[in-house]
Short mmCIF file of C-alpha atoms in Angstrom, two decimals:
data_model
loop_
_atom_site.label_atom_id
_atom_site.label_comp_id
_atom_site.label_asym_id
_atom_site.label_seq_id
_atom_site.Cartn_x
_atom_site.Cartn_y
_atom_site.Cartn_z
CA UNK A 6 0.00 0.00 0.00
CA UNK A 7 1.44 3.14 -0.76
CA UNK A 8 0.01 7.15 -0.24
CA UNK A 9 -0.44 8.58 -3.64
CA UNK A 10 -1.42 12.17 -2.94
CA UNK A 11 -3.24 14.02 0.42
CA UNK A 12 -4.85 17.25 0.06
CA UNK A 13 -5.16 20.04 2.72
CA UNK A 14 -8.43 18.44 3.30
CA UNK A 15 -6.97 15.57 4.79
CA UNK A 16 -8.22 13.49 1.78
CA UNK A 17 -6.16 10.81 0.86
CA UNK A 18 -5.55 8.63 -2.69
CA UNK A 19 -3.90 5.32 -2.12
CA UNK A 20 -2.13 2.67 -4.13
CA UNK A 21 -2.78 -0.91 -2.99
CA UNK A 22 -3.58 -4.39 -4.02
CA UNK A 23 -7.11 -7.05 -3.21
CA UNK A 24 -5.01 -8.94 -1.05
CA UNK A 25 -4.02 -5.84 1.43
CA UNK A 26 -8.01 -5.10 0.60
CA UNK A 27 -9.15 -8.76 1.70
CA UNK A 28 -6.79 -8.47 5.13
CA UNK A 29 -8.01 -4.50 5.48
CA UNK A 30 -11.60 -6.09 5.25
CA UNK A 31 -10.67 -9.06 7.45
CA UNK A 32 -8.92 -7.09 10.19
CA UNK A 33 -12.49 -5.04 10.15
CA UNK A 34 -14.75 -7.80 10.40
CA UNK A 35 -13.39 -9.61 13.57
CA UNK A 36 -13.24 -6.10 15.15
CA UNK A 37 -16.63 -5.43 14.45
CA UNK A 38 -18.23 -9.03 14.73
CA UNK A 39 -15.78 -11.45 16.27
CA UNK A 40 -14.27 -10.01 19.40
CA UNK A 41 -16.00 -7.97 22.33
CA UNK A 42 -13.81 -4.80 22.84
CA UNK A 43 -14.30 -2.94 26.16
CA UNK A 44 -14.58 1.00 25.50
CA UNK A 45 -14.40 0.23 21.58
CA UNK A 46 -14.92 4.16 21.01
CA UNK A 47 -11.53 4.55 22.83
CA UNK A 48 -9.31 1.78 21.54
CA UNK A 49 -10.28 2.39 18.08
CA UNK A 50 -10.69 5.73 17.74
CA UNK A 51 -14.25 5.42 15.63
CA UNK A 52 -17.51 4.78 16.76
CA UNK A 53 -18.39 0.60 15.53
CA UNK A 54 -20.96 2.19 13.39
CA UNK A 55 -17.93 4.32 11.83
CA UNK A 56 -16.19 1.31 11.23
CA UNK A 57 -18.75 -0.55 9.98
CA UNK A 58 -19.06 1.77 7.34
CA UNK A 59 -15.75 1.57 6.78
CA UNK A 60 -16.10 -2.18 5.87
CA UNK A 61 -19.15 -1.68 4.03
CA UNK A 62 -17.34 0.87 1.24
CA UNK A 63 -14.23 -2.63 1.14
CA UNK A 64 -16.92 -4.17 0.48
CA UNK A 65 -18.66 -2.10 -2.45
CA UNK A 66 -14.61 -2.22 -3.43
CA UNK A 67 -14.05 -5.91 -3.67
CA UNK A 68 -17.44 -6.66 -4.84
CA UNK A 69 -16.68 -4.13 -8.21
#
């Protein structure tokens, strides 16, 4: 994965492969549906709904 360009924005344009995708989307799914995090607001630093949308735009990704 590498950063392609960031704007003053904050907005970002990456360069990466499915298979950093597929563990991105992995990584997302057992936070959001396979372990119990205490305080996940804290730890993560996004709200689960945040994340889940997160996963849900991977998904729209590697579905395309």
């Amino acid at each position: 994965m590498n950063l392609m360009s960031a704007d003053a924005e904050g907005k970002l344009s990456i360069s990466t492969n499915l298979e950093e995708l597929h563990i991105l989307h992995a990584a997302l799914n057992e936070i959001c549906h396979g372990i119990e995090i205490v305080e996940f607001e804290t730890r993560i630093g996004a709200s689960l709904e945040e994340v889940k949308g997160v996963m849900r735009s991977l998904d729209e990704i590697l579905a395309s």
